[in-house]
Coordinates of C-alpha atoms in Angstrom, one line a residue:
M1 CA 52.3 -51.7 -55.9
I2 CA 49.4 -53.8 -54.8
N3 CA 49.7 -52.5 -51.1
S4 CA 49.7 -48.9 -52.3
R5 CA 46.3 -49.5 -53.9
M6 CA 44.8 -51.3 -50.9
P7 CA 42.9 -49.3 -48.2
S8 CA 44.9 -49.3 -45.0
N9 CA 43.3 -49.9 -41.6
L10 CA 44.1 -46.3 -40.8
M11 CA 42.2 -45.0 -43.8
V12 CA 39.2 -47.1 -43.0
S13 CA 39.3 -45.9 -39.4
R14 CA 39.5 -42.3 -40.4
I15 CA 36.6 -42.6 -42.8
A16 CA 34.5 -44.4 -40.2
N17 CA 35.2 -41.6 -37.7
D18 CA 34.2 -39.1 -40.3
I19 CA 30.9 -40.9 -40.8
V20 CA 30.2 -40.9 -37.1
Q21 CA 31.1 -37.2 -36.9
K22 CA 28.8 -36.4 -39.8
Q23 CA 26.0 -38.5 -38.2
Y24 CA 26.4 -36.5 -35.0
Q25 CA 26.3 -33.2 -36.9
L26 CA 23.2 -34.3 -38.7
S27 CA 21.6 -35.4 -35.5
D28 CA 22.5 -32.0 -33.9
I29 CA 20.9 -30.1 -36.7
Q30 CA 17.8 -32.3 -36.6
E31 CA 17.5 -31.6 -32.8
K32 CA 17.8 -27.9 -33.4
I33 CA 15.1 -28.0 -36.0
S34 CA 12.8 -30.0 -33.8
T35 CA 13.3 -27.7 -30.8
G36 CA 13.7 -24.5 -32.7
K37 CA 16.6 -23.7 -30.4
D38 CA 20.2 -23.1 -31.3
V39 CA 21.4 -23.8 -27.7
N40 CA 19.8 -26.9 -26.2
R41 CA 22.4 -27.6 -23.5
P42 CA 25.3 -25.7 -22.0
S43 CA 27.8 -27.7 -24.0
D44 CA 26.4 -26.3 -27.3
D45 CA 27.7 -22.8 -26.5
P46 CA 28.8 -22.2 -22.8
A47 CA 29.0 -18.4 -23.2
Q48 CA 25.5 -18.1 -24.8
A49 CA 24.1 -20.7 -22.3
A50 CA 25.3 -18.4 -19.4
R51 CA 23.6 -15.4 -21.0
L52 CA 20.4 -17.4 -21.5
L53 CA 20.5 -18.5 -17.8
G54 CA 20.7 -14.9 -16.7
M55 CA 17.8 -13.9 -19.0
R56 CA 15.7 -16.8 -17.7
E57 CA 16.4 -15.8 -14.1
A58 CA 15.5 -12.2 -14.9
S59 CA 12.3 -13.3 -16.5
S60 CA 11.4 -15.5 -13.5
Q61 CA 12.0 -12.5 -11.3
L62 CA 9.6 -10.4 -13.4
D63 CA 7.0 -13.1 -13.1
Q64 CA 7.4 -12.9 -9.3
Y65 CA 7.0 -9.1 -9.4
Q66 CA 3.8 -9.6 -11.3
R67 CA 2.5 -12.0 -8.7
N68 CA 3.5 -9.6 -6.0
A69 CA 1.6 -6.8 -7.8
S70 CA -1.5 -9.0 -7.9
I71 CA -1.3 -9.7 -4.2
A72 CA -0.8 -6.0 -3.5
E73 CA -3.7 -5.1 -5.7
S74 CA -6.0 -7.5 -3.8
Q75 CA -4.9 -6.2 -0.4
L76 CA -5.2 -2.5 -1.5
S77 CA -8.6 -3.2 -3.0
L78 CA -9.8 -4.7 0.3
E79 CA -8.4 -1.7 2.2
E80 CA -10.1 0.7 -0.2
N81 CA -13.5 -1.1 0.2
A82 CA -13.1 -1.0 4.0
L83 CA -12.2 2.7 3.9
V84 CA -15.3 3.4 1.8
G85 CA -17.3 1.7 4.6
V86 CA -15.5 3.7 7.3
S87 CA -16.2 7.0 5.4
N88 CA -19.9 6.1 5.0
T89 CA -20.1 5.2 8.7
L90 CA -18.5 8.5 9.8
N91 CA -20.7 10.5 7.6
R92 CA -23.8 8.9 9.1
I93 CA -22.5 9.6 12.6
R94 CA -21.8 13.2 11.6
E95 CA -25.4 13.5 10.5
L96 CA -26.6 12.2 13.8
A97 CA -24.3 14.6 15.6
L98 CA -25.8 17.5 13.7
A99 CA -29.3 16.3 14.5
S100 CA -28.5 16.0 18.2
N101 CA -27.1 19.5 18.3
N102 CA -30.0 21.6 17.1
G103 CA -30.9 22.8 20.5
V104 CA -34.4 21.3 20.6
T105 CA -33.6 17.6 20.8
D106 CA -35.4 15.9 23.7
D107 CA -34.2 13.0 25.8
H108 CA -36.2 10.4 23.7
T109 CA -34.6 11.6 20.5
R110 CA -31.2 11.6 22.1
E111 CA -31.6 8.0 23.3
S112 CA -32.6 7.0 19.8
I113 CA -29.6 8.8 18.3
N114 CA -27.3 7.3 20.9
A115 CA -28.5 3.8 20.2
E116 CA -27.7 4.1 16.5
V117 CA -24.3 5.8 17.2
K118 CA -23.3 2.8 19.4
V119 CA -24.3 0.4 16.6
R120 CA -22.3 2.5 14.1
L121 CA -19.3 2.4 16.5
S122 CA -19.5 -1.4 16.6
E123 CA -19.6 -1.3 12.8
L124 CA -16.5 0.8 12.7
Y125 CA -14.6 -1.7 14.8
D126 CA -15.7 -4.4 12.4
L127 CA -14.4 -2.4 9.5
A128 CA -11.1 -1.7 11.3
N129 CA -10.7 -5.4 11.9
T130 CA -11.3 -6.4 8.3
R131 CA -9.7 -9.7 7.2
D132 CA -8.5 -10.9 3.8
S133 CA -9.2 -14.3 2.3
L134 CA -6.3 -15.8 4.2
G135 CA -7.5 -14.5 7.6
N136 CA -4.9 -11.7 7.8
Y137 CA -6.0 -8.4 9.3
V138 CA -5.9 -5.7 6.6
F139 CA -5.1 -2.9 9.1
G140 CA -2.8 -5.1 11.2
G141 CA 0.4 -3.6 9.7
N142 CA 3.4 -6.0 10.0
N143 CA 1.5 -8.0 12.7
N144 CA -1.5 -9.0 10.8
Q145 CA -2.3 -12.2 12.7
T146 CA -3.8 -10.4 15.6
A147 CA -7.0 -8.4 15.6
P148 CA -5.6 -4.8 15.7
F149 CA -8.5 -3.2 17.6
S150 CA -10.5 -4.1 20.7
G151 CA -13.9 -2.6 21.4
Q152 CA -13.1 -0.8 24.6
N153 CA -12.6 2.8 25.7
P154 CA -9.8 3.8 25.5
V155 CA -9.1 1.6 22.5
T156 CA -6.0 -0.5 22.3
Y157 CA -4.0 -1.3 19.2
S158 CA -2.4 -4.7 18.9
G159 CA -1.2 -4.6 15.3
G160 CA 2.2 -3.6 13.9
D161 CA 3.3 0.0 13.3
D162 CA 5.1 -0.7 10.0
N163 CA 3.4 -1.4 6.7
N164 CA 4.1 -4.6 4.8
Q165 CA 5.8 -3.8 1.5
L166 CA 6.0 -5.9 -1.7
T167 CA 8.6 -5.6 -4.5
V168 CA 6.6 -5.1 -7.7
G169 CA 9.3 -4.0 -10.1
L170 CA 13.0 -3.4 -10.5
G171 CA 13.9 -1.3 -7.5
R172 CA 10.2 -0.6 -6.8
K173 CA 8.5 -1.5 -3.6
I174 CA 4.9 -0.5 -2.6
P175 CA 3.1 -0.8 0.7
S176 CA 0.3 -3.4 0.4
G177 CA -1.7 -1.7 3.1
D178 CA -1.7 0.8 5.9
S179 CA -1.3 0.1 9.6
G180 CA -4.4 0.7 11.7
I181 CA -2.5 3.1 14.0
D182 CA -1.9 5.3 11.0
V183 CA -5.4 5.1 9.6
F184 CA -7.5 5.3 12.8
M185 CA -5.4 6.6 15.6
R186 CA -3.0 9.3 14.4
I187 CA -5.7 11.9 13.8
R188 CA -5.1 15.5 14.9
K189 CA -7.7 17.0 17.2
G190 CA -9.2 20.4 16.8
N191 CA -8.1 22.4 13.8
G192 CA -4.8 20.6 13.5
D193 CA -2.8 23.3 15.3
F194 CA -4.8 23.7 18.5
E195 CA -8.0 22.4 20.1
V196 CA -10.5 24.3 22.2
N197 CA -12.8 23.2 25.0
A198 CA -14.6 24.5 28.1
N199 CA -14.2 23.6 31.7
P200 CA -17.0 21.1 32.5
A201 CA -17.6 23.0 35.8
N202 CA -18.6 26.2 33.9
T203 CA -21.9 27.7 35.1
G204 CA -22.6 30.0 32.2
T205 CA -23.7 29.3 28.6
G206 CA -20.5 30.3 26.9
L207 CA -19.2 28.3 23.9
I208 CA -15.7 28.7 22.4
A209 CA -15.2 28.4 18.7
Q210 CA -12.7 26.3 16.8
G211 CA -10.5 29.3 15.9
L212 CA -7.4 29.3 13.8
V213 CA -3.7 30.3 13.7
T214 CA -3.4 33.7 12.1
D215 CA 0.4 34.0 12.3
T216 CA 2.6 30.9 12.4
T217 CA 5.7 33.0 13.2
V218 CA 4.1 34.1 16.5
Y219 CA 2.2 30.9 17.5
D220 CA 4.3 28.9 19.9
A221 CA 2.0 25.9 20.7
T222 CA 1.6 26.9 24.3
P223 CA -1.5 25.9 26.3
Y224 CA -3.6 28.9 27.2
R225 CA -6.5 29.5 29.5
I226 CA -9.2 32.1 29.1
E227 CA -10.5 32.9 32.6
F228 CA -13.5 35.1 33.2
T229 CA -13.1 37.4 36.1
A230 CA -16.6 38.9 35.5
P231 CA -19.3 38.2 32.9
D232 CA -17.9 40.9 30.7
T233 CA -14.2 40.7 31.5
F234 CA -11.5 38.0 31.1
N235 CA -7.8 37.3 31.4
I236 CA -5.7 35.2 29.0
L237 CA -3.1 33.1 30.9
N238 CA -0.3 30.8 30.1
D239 CA -1.8 27.5 31.4
D240 CA 1.6 26.1 32.2
T241 CA 3.0 28.9 34.2
G242 CA -0.1 30.9 35.1
A243 CA 1.5 34.1 33.7
A244 CA -1.0 36.6 32.3
I245 CA -0.8 37.2 28.5
Q246 CA -3.6 39.7 28.6
S247 CA -5.6 41.0 31.6
G248 CA -8.9 42.8 32.0
V249 CA -10.0 42.2 28.4
A250 CA -13.5 43.4 27.7
F251 CA -15.8 40.6 26.5
S252 CA -18.2 41.1 23.7
R253 CA -20.1 38.0 22.5
G254 CA -18.9 36.7 19.1
E255 CA -16.1 39.3 18.8
P256 CA -12.6 37.9 18.0
I257 CA -10.3 37.0 20.8
A258 CA -6.7 37.2 19.4
F259 CA -3.4 36.6 21.1
N260 CA 0.0 35.2 20.2
G261 CA -1.0 34.2 16.6
V262 CA -4.3 32.6 17.7
K263 CA -7.8 33.8 17.0
T264 CA -11.0 32.5 18.4
D265 CA -14.3 33.8 19.8
I266 CA -16.8 32.9 22.5
T267 CA -20.6 33.1 22.1
G268 CA -23.3 32.8 24.8
Q269 CA -22.9 34.3 28.2
P270 CA -20.0 33.0 30.4
N271 CA -20.3 33.6 34.2
T272 CA -17.6 34.7 36.6
G273 CA -15.1 31.9 37.1
D274 CA -15.8 30.2 33.8
E275 CA -12.8 28.9 31.9
F276 CA -12.0 28.0 28.3
Y277 CA -8.9 26.3 27.0
V278 CA -6.7 26.7 23.9
R279 CA -4.2 23.8 23.8
P280 CA -1.9 22.4 21.2
S281 CA -3.5 19.7 19.1
T282 CA -2.8 16.1 20.0
N283 CA -3.7 12.8 18.3
Q284 CA -6.9 11.1 19.0
D285 CA -8.3 7.9 17.6
I286 CA -11.6 8.0 15.8
F287 CA -13.1 5.5 18.2
S288 CA -12.5 7.8 21.2
T289 CA -14.2 10.7 19.2
I290 CA -17.3 8.6 18.8
S291 CA -17.2 7.3 22.4
N292 CA -17.1 10.9 23.6
F293 CA -20.2 11.5 21.5
T294 CA -22.1 8.6 23.1
Q295 CA -21.0 9.9 26.6
A296 CA -22.3 13.3 25.8
L297 CA -25.6 11.8 24.6
D298 CA -25.9 9.8 27.8
R299 CA -26.4 13.0 29.7
S300 CA -29.8 14.6 30.1
P301 CA -29.2 18.4 30.4
T302 CA -31.7 20.2 32.7
T303 CA -30.1 23.6 33.0
P304 CA -28.8 26.1 30.4
A305 CA -25.3 25.5 31.6
E306 CA -25.6 21.7 31.1
S307 CA -27.1 22.3 27.6
A308 CA -24.2 24.6 26.8
R309 CA -21.7 21.9 28.0
M310 CA -23.4 19.3 25.8
Q311 CA -23.4 21.6 22.8
Q312 CA -19.7 22.4 23.4
D313 CA -18.9 18.6 23.5
V314 CA -20.9 17.9 20.4
N315 CA -19.2 20.8 18.6
E316 CA -15.9 19.2 19.5
V317 CA -17.1 15.8 18.3
L318 CA -18.2 17.4 14.9
L319 CA -14.8 19.1 14.5
N320 CA -12.9 15.9 15.3
L321 CA -15.2 13.8 13.0
D322 CA -14.4 16.2 10.2
K323 CA -10.7 15.8 10.8
G324 CA -11.2 12.0 10.9
L325 CA -13.1 12.1 7.6
D326 CA -10.3 14.2 6.0
H327 CA -7.7 11.8 7.3
I328 CA -9.7 8.8 5.9
N329 CA -10.1 10.5 2.5
I330 CA -6.4 11.3 2.4
T331 CA -5.6 7.6 3.1
R332 CA -8.1 6.6 0.4
A333 CA -6.3 8.9 -2.1
K334 CA -3.0 7.2 -1.1
V335 CA -4.5 3.8 -1.8
G336 CA -5.7 5.0 -5.2
T337 CA -2.3 6.3 -6.0
R338 CA -0.7 2.9 -5.1
L339 CA -3.2 1.0 -7.3
A340 CA -2.4 3.3 -10.2
S341 CA 1.3 2.7 -9.5
L342 CA 0.7 -1.0 -9.6
D343 CA -0.8 -0.7 -13.1
S344 CA 2.3 1.2 -14.3
S345 CA 4.6 -1.4 -12.7
R346 CA 2.8 -4.1 -14.5
E347 CA 3.2 -2.3 -17.8
E348 CA 6.8 -1.7 -17.1
N349 CA 7.4 -5.3 -16.1
A350 CA 5.6 -6.6 -19.3
G351 CA 7.7 -4.3 -21.4
I352 CA 11.0 -5.5 -19.8
K353 CA 9.9 -9.1 -20.2
L354 CA 9.0 -8.6 -23.9
Q355 CA 12.5 -7.2 -24.4
L356 CA 14.0 -10.1 -22.6
Q357 CA 12.1 -12.6 -24.7
R358 CA 13.3 -10.9 -27.9
S359 CA 16.9 -11.0 -26.6
Q360 CA 16.5 -14.6 -25.6
A361 CA 15.1 -15.4 -29.0
D362 CA 18.0 -13.7 -30.7
V363 CA 20.4 -15.8 -28.7
E364 CA 18.8 -19.2 -28.8
D365 CA 16.4 -19.4 -31.7
I366 CA 17.5 -20.8 -35.0
D367 CA 16.9 -19.7 -38.6
I368 CA 14.7 -22.5 -39.8
A369 CA 15.5 -22.0 -43.5
E370 CA 19.2 -21.9 -42.9
A371 CA 19.0 -25.0 -40.6
V372 CA 17.0 -27.0 -43.2
S373 CA 19.5 -26.1 -45.9
S374 CA 22.4 -27.1 -43.6
L375 CA 20.5 -30.4 -42.8
Q376 CA 20.3 -31.2 -46.5
N377 CA 23.9 -30.4 -47.0
Q378 CA 25.0 -32.6 -44.1
A379 CA 22.7 -35.4 -45.3
N380 CA 24.2 -35.2 -48.8
T381 CA 27.8 -35.2 -47.4
L382 CA 27.0 -38.1 -45.2
E383 CA 25.6 -40.1 -48.1
I384 CA 28.7 -39.4 -50.2
V385 CA 31.1 -40.4 -47.4
Q386 CA 29.1 -43.6 -46.7
K387 CA 29.2 -44.6 -50.4
S388 CA 32.9 -43.9 -50.6
F389 CA 33.5 -45.9 -47.5
A390 CA 31.5 -48.9 -48.9
R391 CA 33.6 -48.9 -52.1
I392 CA 36.9 -48.6 -50.3
E393 CA 36.0 -51.2 -47.8
N394 CA 35.2 -53.7 -50.5
L395 CA 38.6 -53.3 -52.2
S396 CA 40.9 -56.4 -52.0
V397 CA 43.8 -58.0 -53.9
F398 CA 41.3 -60.2 -55.7
N399 CA 39.8 -57.2 -57.5
Y400 CA 43.1 -56.9 -59.3
L401 CA 43.5 -60.5 -60.3

């Protein structure tokens, strides 16, 4: 009877283990309350811990996207500023070209204009070789460690042909710049379809106009030559084969000359043997256009034919400058579109991250009120167990004597 009323070693051990377990549970709840997190280590809940790890990795990736967007914005802003400078420089050179082409410009004025044009050309090279804060060349493409352009005629390009791209969102990449070869060199001459010019050996005062393609179904991008057989008669020839397209055509100054989907006209008075060319457009870099302008200004015309040649050359420069300005403005528009796209990417990334944070909070954050209530319950339970253990542990046979 006495042994049945005595606490056995097994009972004591079990109660002691229960106390330790309750203390651990109390400590666990206290830790959760102090951190505000329901999952503080993978062992707390392996499945939820794995979910949280994936969310944190996704959140870190979004942070990297935001940093990439900031880098791209900085690069694109530098490019935009450089392109504004290029546009201003080309507009000033265009003004100088118009001033030199008024028919009454003397040698002194041409020399003055030429001096400024050469300064502006050097300025253009500086803009094309713009660097960022790290010393990388903005227009160097994917080879931005080397100056892309050298100041020589013809110009050489040492940058890369491809644009650097940065990932700025989930499945979204954006070019952080444009290669110099795309911005400054791949510019169509003439009207974009064909270009016109005169034989430098012409002895008359004829000038051929820019012209246009009137029928794209007929135009075949063949080089043509307009050859004057007399001051009032010309032939139109295929300049590759020499075959006549039209023969013995009567010339009337300023009247349209149309053939094979092409229309142009010639003003002034050509002489017998003078030739004019209509050739498919090719690419020309903007530096060569300006260098051609300075070469034209270096000449000092003394005859009507030489004056006509200079006027024809400057007309060609003006046309190519306009094409260059259009090309630069299109590039600026692309840069502006990318900057706007960066803003939308940032907003999208911020929205996704906010949703991730909410999902992460749902998984790992605790209900403070519930946790405090649980803490109190665990503390009360632990106190009861401890008191019970103390009473049982003090029991012995002498209590019954």
